[in-house]
Amino acid sequence: MQKLPIDRILNGCCIEELKKLPDGSVELVFADPPYNLQLGEGLTRPDQSKVDGVDAEWDQFSSFKAYDDFCREWLSEARRVLKKDGALWVIGSYHNIYRLGAVLQDLGFWIHNDIVWVKSNPMPNFRGTRFTNAHETLIWAAKSEKSRVTFNYHSLKAANEDVQMRSDWTLPLCTGAERLKQDGAKLHPTQKPEALLHRIITATTKPGDVIVDPFFGTGTTGAVAKRLGRHYIGIERDQSYVLAAEQRIGAIVAPKNPEELAPLPAPRREPRVGFGQVVEAGLLAPGTKLYCPKRKYTAKVKADGSLSTPKLEGSIHKVGASLQNAPSCNGWTYWHFEERKGQFAPIDSLRQAIRSRPS
Amino acid sequence: MQKLPIDRILNGCCIEELKKLPDGSVELVFADPPYNLQLGEGLTRPDQSKVDGVDAEWDQFSSFKAYDDFCREWLSEARRVLKKDGALWVIGSYHNIYRLGAVLQDLGFWIHNDIVWVKSNPMPNFRGTRFTNAHETLIWAAKSEKSRVTFNYHSLKAANEDVQMRSDWTLPLCTGAERLKQDGAKLHPTQKPEALLHRIITATTKPGDVIVDPFFGTGTTGAVAKRLGRHYIGIERDQSYVLAAEQRIGAIVAPKNPEELAPLPAPRREPRVGFGQVVEAGLLAPGTKLYCPKRKYTAKVKADGSLSTPKLEGSIHKVGASLQNAPSCNGWTYWHFEERKGQFAPIDSLRQAIRSRPS
DNA sequence: AAGGTCGTTGAATCGTACA
DNA sequence: GTGTACGATTCAACGACCT
């Protein structure tokens, strides 16, 4: 049996290189496989600039079946390489995550959680045709139903203000100085933020564990693993990525006392409360009349969470601004509803009610 | 072909009852399918043999296959029943959503978004072995890639503080008075909050549309549909749920004023005004100079409502696109005229002036 | 120095009405 | 059905540059 190529990057195809690794030899696999995006013609922003989309050859598959076959192959090898109590993380979007999830269940992996990476700064939908694609999905699965996987529950809870870490993680994209660049352009189209790997590794591995990443890219997994006192084995077929990753990881100093490394707390963004939620929650019925502070103007609540007057329609803010001929208006404090006969309250009180709902 | 059983609950198996509905007859399917099929009890293999649990892995595969077969059957019927531009929503957790997603993709449904329902008050994980399961996943998919589905973009934006609605929705569980009870116990184990259905229905249907829910349960879909001026067809095999749903929906008063239900119209639904009309109306004299936003390019207004530069002639859109070397251009917002000395305004403001003229 | 403005960018399955 | 022309459409974060 081969010796495990610890803390090295193997330059080659993920399936072939996985096949060279011995059975039951590693604690964790983290995988960020191709998403099979199948993008159409070039997308432009409203200002006519072009979106730098993912058009790499490695992301193209001819059919769902071709993609499924690919997944089945590398996931089988990943499962073989895992120790009995080992675990797997995969990340994907709606394009591929249902394929991945179904295949890994078929192979006997046992899902513990799926995790939603809620992006604090996603790319908007430029054409106004869909919801902003603001999240990606991760699956955390054990090698089998009987595996007793590592889960550092207490350190996660302690790091998270003594409440259990939830399945929704709000984190920003990988931008700024963290993003690897070459001649000013991003080196890799889909580099993941280190904070994401930090949380995964501190949650589900112990110091000294070995983590295999079969789609190593620019080596985020290796960088975070080294910083956290874990070992990595990277597999990457593009040599320019291998070189960049080696340089990146080489600059990182491994810690002296990995046991002391705490997981990242999970700050939860205060969710935006829109007027639509007030209507959805049944706090104001469609058709209810709203009044401006001096009762001079009125508007009607619509079922979709907009306001209407005989001449105007739009958000609580836009309609308020138009009526006053002002550039802007805070609709929450401008619009009032009749709470009791002759008693008016600003609709902001209803937003407060939503914010303080059971949690 | 049968008449559509509008605003009724059909007491029976979802597949059999769906089969009775005519082809291409409804705008939306919302489905909250059961996913306890793989949990041992009540599970039968496709061949109806007993599960003995000796061969755990084969057994698991067999149970996934049974669930997939079930999904394929009801999703096929759901797709058949949908109009050409119809759409489907399904909700699930990690137990079943990967099966559902993969099957619906295989059947030709075209995913537009997946949506994460982030629960503001989830049940904690009592044993401390996993992350708190704090979300469920919804998939919004069109009948096919070519479908032009309903998406009330402007309603959603107005309801959400004038920013695009994202794919992560934070909403509380269905609790309190909204939760149907019987002798103090919850009547249905997985009753969904009305706010969730409210957002789905206002986002992706128009008033008067027909919504089929093949797993009707206690009728949340029907209740919200009725309140929003949409029609429903519920299918439910448990008669006690049917009775509860009928009572619940019967107590709801359908809205009187359709204008309160209408989605915010897109600006483009306003009557089309050509640039020629601006010139005809004398709002811009032939020969007037127009400027691009950065004042880099200029063009002259011609009497026939076209633009000219020394090298180019054509519509406001074509000339703008050519100058920028862009595939397309909205001339209304690209071209500016000098309103007062040093003050520029887009020519779109002149179109607005024409639209708001008394006619 | 602190603060404001402007420009850039990120895993994206991103039109439609009319002739 | 198909081709053509109109014309609708973006949020948050970060860095550069200016006042």
Short mmCIF file of N, CA, C and O in Angstrom, two decimals, chain B residues 262-336:
data_model
loop_
_atom_site.label_atom_id
_atom_site.label_comp_id
_atom_site.label_asym_id
_atom_site.label_seq_id
_atom_site.Cartn_x
_atom_site.Cartn_y
_atom_site.Cartn_z
N ALA B 262 -53.90 43.17 -8.03
CA ALA B 262 -53.10 43.23 -9.25
C ALA B 262 -51.64 43.45 -8.92
O ALA B 262 -51.31 44.30 -8.10
N PRO B 263 -50.75 42.68 -9.55
CA PRO B 263 -49.32 42.93 -9.35
C PRO B 263 -48.93 44.29 -9.91
O PRO B 263 -49.59 44.81 -10.81
N LEU B 264 -47.85 44.86 -9.38
CA LEU B 264 -47.34 46.11 -9.92
C LEU B 264 -46.96 45.89 -11.37
O LEU B 264 -46.19 44.98 -11.67
N PRO B 265 -47.47 46.71 -12.26
CA PRO B 265 -47.12 46.50 -13.67
C PRO B 265 -45.69 46.93 -13.94
O PRO B 265 -45.16 47.82 -13.29
N ALA B 266 -45.06 46.27 -14.90
CA ALA B 266 -43.74 46.70 -15.33
C ALA B 266 -43.90 48.01 -16.08
O ALA B 266 -44.89 48.22 -16.78
N PRO B 267 -42.94 48.90 -15.96
CA PRO B 267 -43.03 50.16 -16.67
C PRO B 267 -43.27 49.98 -18.16
O PRO B 267 -43.91 50.79 -18.79
N ARG B 268 -42.76 48.88 -18.71
CA ARG B 268 -42.90 48.72 -20.16
C ARG B 268 -44.33 48.41 -20.59
O ARG B 268 -44.62 48.37 -21.77
N ARG B 269 -45.17 48.14 -19.62
CA ARG B 269 -46.55 47.89 -19.98
C ARG B 269 -47.29 49.19 -20.28
O ARG B 269 -48.42 49.18 -20.69
N GLU B 270 -46.64 50.33 -20.04
CA GLU B 270 -47.25 51.60 -20.40
C GLU B 270 -47.26 51.71 -21.92
O GLU B 270 -46.49 51.06 -22.60
N PRO B 271 -48.17 52.54 -22.44
CA PRO B 271 -48.27 52.61 -23.90
C PRO B 271 -46.93 52.99 -24.52
O PRO B 271 -46.19 53.81 -24.01
N ARG B 272 -46.67 52.35 -25.62
CA ARG B 272 -45.39 52.57 -26.30
C ARG B 272 -45.37 53.97 -26.92
O ARG B 272 -46.29 54.37 -27.60
N VAL B 273 -44.29 54.68 -26.67
CA VAL B 273 -44.12 56.01 -27.25
C VAL B 273 -42.83 55.99 -28.04
O VAL B 273 -41.79 55.60 -27.52
N GLY B 274 -42.90 56.39 -29.28
CA GLY B 274 -41.70 56.43 -30.10
C GLY B 274 -41.01 57.78 -30.00
O GLY B 274 -41.63 58.79 -29.64
N PHE B 275 -39.73 57.79 -30.32
CA PHE B 275 -38.99 59.05 -30.23
C PHE B 275 -39.55 60.08 -31.21
O PHE B 275 -39.54 61.29 -30.96
N GLY B 276 -40.10 59.56 -32.32
CA GLY B 276 -40.73 60.47 -33.29
C GLY B 276 -41.82 61.33 -32.67
O GLY B 276 -41.99 62.50 -33.01
N GLN B 277 -42.54 60.76 -31.73
CA GLN B 277 -43.61 61.52 -31.10
C GLN B 277 -43.07 62.68 -30.27
O GLN B 277 -43.72 63.71 -30.12
N VAL B 278 -41.88 62.47 -29.69
CA VAL B 278 -41.25 63.55 -28.92
C VAL B 278 -40.93 64.72 -29.84
O VAL B 278 -41.15 65.89 -29.51
N VAL B 279 -40.42 64.40 -31.03
CA VAL B 279 -40.07 65.44 -31.99
C VAL B 279 -41.33 66.10 -32.55
O VAL B 279 -41.45 67.33 -32.62
N GLU B 280 -42.29 65.25 -32.88
CA GLU B 280 -43.57 65.76 -33.40
C GLU B 280 -44.20 66.75 -32.44
O GLU B 280 -44.76 67.77 -32.83
N ALA B 281 -44.12 66.41 -31.14
CA ALA B 281 -44.78 67.24 -30.13
C ALA B 281 -44.02 68.54 -29.89
O ALA B 281 -44.46 69.38 -29.09
N GLY B 282 -42.89 68.69 -30.55
CA GLY B 282 -42.15 69.94 -30.39
C GLY B 282 -41.32 69.99 -29.11
O GLY B 282 -40.84 71.05 -28.72
N LEU B 283 -41.17 68.84 -28.44
CA LEU B 283 -40.39 68.84 -27.19
C LEU B 283 -38.89 68.90 -27.48
O LEU B 283 -38.10 69.30 -26.63
N LEU B 284 -38.49 68.47 -28.65
CA LEU B 284 -37.11 68.61 -29.09
C LEU B 284 -37.14 69.07 -30.55
O LEU B 284 -37.74 68.41 -31.40
N ALA B 285 -36.48 70.18 -30.83
CA ALA B 285 -36.46 70.68 -32.21
C ALA B 285 -35.46 69.90 -33.04
O ALA B 285 -34.43 69.47 -32.50
N PRO B 286 -35.74 69.66 -34.31
CA PRO B 286 -34.74 69.05 -35.18
C PRO B 286 -33.45 69.87 -35.12
O PRO B 286 -33.50 71.10 -35.06
N GLY B 287 -32.33 69.18 -35.08
CA GLY B 287 -31.05 69.86 -34.96
C GLY B 287 -30.53 69.92 -33.54
O GLY B 287 -29.36 70.20 -33.32
N THR B 288 -31.39 69.66 -32.56
CA THR B 288 -30.94 69.66 -31.17
C THR B 288 -29.84 68.63 -30.97
O THR B 288 -29.89 67.54 -31.53
N LYS B 289 -28.85 69.00 -30.16
CA LYS B 289 -27.75 68.09 -29.90
C LYS B 289 -28.08 67.23 -28.68
O LYS B 289 -28.54 67.75 -27.65
N LEU B 290 -27.85 65.93 -28.80
CA LEU B 290 -28.01 65.02 -27.65
C LEU B 290 -26.63 64.52 -27.23
O LEU B 290 -25.71 64.44 -28.03
N TYR B 291 -26.52 64.16 -25.95
CA TYR B 291 -25.23 63.76 -25.37
C TYR B 291 -25.37 62.41 -24.68
O TYR B 291 -26.38 62.12 -24.05
N CYS B 292 -24.31 61.62 -24.75
CA CYS B 292 -24.29 60.38 -23.98
C CYS B 292 -24.04 60.74 -22.52
O CYS B 292 -23.70 61.88 -22.21
N PRO B 293 -24.21 59.78 -21.59
CA PRO B 293 -24.11 60.14 -20.16
C PRO B 293 -22.80 60.84 -19.80
O PRO B 293 -22.78 61.70 -18.94
N LYS B 294 -21.71 60.46 -20.45
CA LYS B 294 -20.42 61.07 -20.11
C LYS B 294 -20.06 62.22 -21.05
O LYS B 294 -18.92 62.68 -21.04
N ARG B 295 -21.02 62.63 -21.85
CA ARG B 295 -20.82 63.74 -22.81
C ARG B 295 -19.72 63.46 -23.83
O ARG B 295 -19.19 64.38 -24.46
N LYS B 296 -19.36 62.19 -23.95
CA LYS B 296 -18.28 61.86 -24.88
C LYS B 296 -18.80 61.87 -26.32
O LYS B 296 -18.15 62.38 -27.22
N TYR B 297 -19.97 61.27 -26.52
CA TYR B 297 -20.54 61.22 -27.85
C TYR B 297 -21.70 62.21 -27.95
O TYR B 297 -22.41 62.46 -26.96
N THR B 298 -21.91 62.73 -29.14
CA THR B 298 -23.09 63.56 -29.37
C THR B 298 -23.77 63.08 -30.65
O THR B 298 -23.17 62.40 -31.49
N ALA B 299 -25.03 63.47 -30.80
CA ALA B 299 -25.78 63.16 -32.02
C ALA B 299 -26.83 64.25 -32.21
O ALA B 299 -27.18 64.96 -31.27
N LYS B 300 -27.29 64.38 -33.43
CA LYS B 300 -28.28 65.42 -33.73
C LYS B 300 -29.64 64.81 -33.99
O LYS B 300 -29.76 63.77 -34.65
N VAL B 301 -30.66 65.50 -33.48
CA VAL B 301 -32.04 65.07 -33.71
C VAL B 301 -32.44 65.44 -35.12
O VAL B 301 -32.22 66.56 -35.56
N LYS B 302 -33.01 64.46 -35.83
CA LYS B 302 -33.52 64.77 -37.17
C LYS B 302 -35.03 64.89 -37.14
O LYS B 302 -35.70 64.38 -36.23
N ALA B 303 -35.56 65.57 -38.10
CA ALA B 303 -36.98 65.88 -38.10
C ALA B 303 -37.85 64.62 -38.15
O ALA B 303 -38.98 64.63 -37.65
N ASP B 304 -37.31 63.55 -38.70
CA ASP B 304 -38.12 62.33 -38.82
C ASP B 304 -38.06 61.46 -37.56
O ASP B 304 -38.61 60.36 -37.55
N GLY B 305 -37.36 61.93 -36.52
CA GLY B 305 -37.31 61.15 -35.29
C GLY B 305 -36.15 60.18 -35.25
O GLY B 305 -36.10 59.33 -34.37
N SER B 306 -35.22 60.32 -36.16
CA SER B 306 -34.01 59.51 -36.07
C SER B 306 -32.88 60.39 -35.55
O SER B 306 -33.05 61.59 -35.33
N LEU B 307 -31.73 59.78 -35.32
CA LEU B 307 -30.55 60.51 -34.88
C LEU B 307 -29.49 60.43 -35.96
O LEU B 307 -29.46 59.49 -36.75
N SER B 308 -28.59 61.40 -35.96
CA SER B 308 -27.46 61.30 -36.89
C SER B 308 -26.18 61.79 -36.22
O SER B 308 -26.19 62.71 -35.41
N THR B 309 -25.10 61.13 -36.58
CA THR B 309 -23.75 61.58 -36.25
C THR B 309 -23.04 61.67 -37.60
O THR B 309 -23.59 61.22 -38.62
N PRO B 310 -21.84 62.23 -37.60
CA PRO B 310 -21.14 62.29 -38.89
C PRO B 310 -21.04 60.93 -39.58
O PRO B 310 -21.01 60.84 -40.80
N LYS B 311 -20.97 59.87 -38.80
CA LYS B 311 -20.75 58.56 -39.42
C LYS B 311 -21.96 57.65 -39.43
O LYS B 311 -21.97 56.64 -40.11
N LEU B 312 -22.94 57.98 -38.59
CA LEU B 312 -24.04 57.03 -38.35
C LEU B 312 -25.39 57.71 -38.44
O LEU B 312 -25.52 58.89 -38.13
N GLU B 313 -26.38 56.92 -38.78
CA GLU B 313 -27.76 57.39 -38.67
C GLU B 313 -28.62 56.22 -38.22
O GLU B 313 -28.30 55.08 -38.50
N GLY B 314 -29.73 56.53 -37.56
CA GLY B 314 -30.64 55.46 -37.17
C GLY B 314 -31.45 55.85 -35.96
O GLY B 314 -31.48 57.01 -35.56
N SER B 315 -32.07 54.83 -35.38
CA SER B 315 -32.91 55.08 -34.21
C SER B 315 -32.04 55.46 -33.01
O SER B 315 -30.83 55.23 -33.02
N ILE B 316 -32.67 56.04 -31.99
CA ILE B 316 -31.92 56.40 -30.78
C ILE B 316 -31.21 55.18 -30.21
O ILE B 316 -30.12 55.29 -29.66
N HIS B 317 -31.81 54.00 -30.37
CA HIS B 317 -31.23 52.78 -29.82
C HIS B 317 -30.05 52.29 -30.64
O HIS B 317 -28.99 51.98 -30.14
N LYS B 318 -30.25 52.28 -31.94
CA LYS B 318 -29.21 51.77 -32.83
C LYS B 318 -27.95 52.62 -32.78
O LYS B 318 -26.84 52.10 -32.72
N VAL B 319 -28.14 53.93 -32.82
CA VAL B 319 -26.98 54.82 -32.82
C VAL B 319 -26.24 54.70 -31.49
O VAL B 319 -25.01 54.62 -31.46
N GLY B 320 -27.00 54.62 -30.40
CA GLY B 320 -26.36 54.45 -29.09
C GLY B 320 -25.58 53.15 -29.02
O GLY B 320 -24.45 53.12 -28.53
N ALA B 321 -26.17 52.09 -29.53
CA ALA B 321 -25.50 50.78 -29.48
C ALA B 321 -24.23 50.80 -30.32
O ALA B 321 -23.18 50.33 -29.89
N SER B 322 -24.32 51.37 -31.52
CA SER B 322 -23.15 51.39 -32.41
C SER B 322 -22.00 52.18 -31.79
O SER B 322 -20.85 51.76 -31.83
N LEU B 323 -22.32 53.34 -31.22
CA LEU B 323 -21.25 54.18 -30.66
C LEU B 323 -20.53 53.47 -29.52
O LEU B 323 -19.32 53.59 -29.36
N GLN B 324 -21.29 52.74 -28.73
CA GLN B 324 -20.68 52.04 -27.59
C GLN B 324 -20.12 50.69 -27.98
O GLN B 324 -19.56 49.99 -27.13
N ASN B 325 -20.36 50.31 -29.23
CA ASN B 325 -19.95 48.98 -29.65
C ASN B 325 -20.63 47.91 -28.80
O ASN B 325 -20.03 46.90 -28.45
N ALA B 326 -21.89 48.17 -28.44
CA ALA B 326 -22.65 47.25 -27.60
C ALA B 326 -23.71 46.57 -28.47
O ALA B 326 -24.13 47.11 -29.49
N PRO B 327 -24.13 45.37 -28.08
CA PRO B 327 -25.14 44.67 -28.87
C PRO B 327 -26.48 45.40 -28.84
O PRO B 327 -27.28 45.29 -29.75
N SER B 328 -26.73 46.12 -27.76
CA SER B 328 -28.01 46.82 -27.67
C SER B 328 -27.86 48.00 -26.74
O SER B 328 -26.87 48.14 -26.03
N CYS B 329 -28.86 48.87 -26.75
CA CYS B 329 -28.79 50.09 -25.96
C CYS B 329 -30.19 50.64 -25.81
O CYS B 329 -30.97 50.64 -26.76
N ASN B 330 -30.53 51.08 -24.64
CA ASN B 330 -31.80 51.77 -24.43
C ASN B 330 -31.56 53.26 -24.65
O ASN B 330 -31.04 53.96 -23.78
N GLY B 331 -31.91 53.72 -25.84
CA GLY B 331 -31.65 55.11 -26.19
C GLY B 331 -32.33 56.11 -25.27
O GLY B 331 -31.83 57.22 -25.07
N TRP B 332 -33.46 55.72 -24.70
CA TRP B 332 -34.22 56.65 -23.85
C TRP B 332 -33.42 57.07 -22.63
O TRP B 332 -33.52 58.21 -22.17
N THR B 333 -32.66 56.14 -22.07
CA THR B 333 -31.89 56.49 -20.88
C THR B 333 -30.45 56.86 -21.23
O THR B 333 -29.77 57.48 -20.42
N TYR B 334 -30.01 56.48 -22.46
CA TYR B 334 -28.63 56.76 -22.85
C TYR B 334 -28.46 58.22 -23.27
O TYR B 334 -27.51 58.90 -22.87
N TRP B 335 -29.39 58.71 -24.06
CA TRP B 335 -29.23 60.06 -24.62
C TRP B 335 -29.78 61.13 -23.69
O TRP B 335 -30.88 60.98 -23.14
N HIS B 336 -29.04 62.22 -23.56
CA HIS B 336 -29.43 63.35 -22.69
C HIS B 336 -29.49 64.64 -23.50
O HIS B 336 -28.75 64.80 -24.47
#
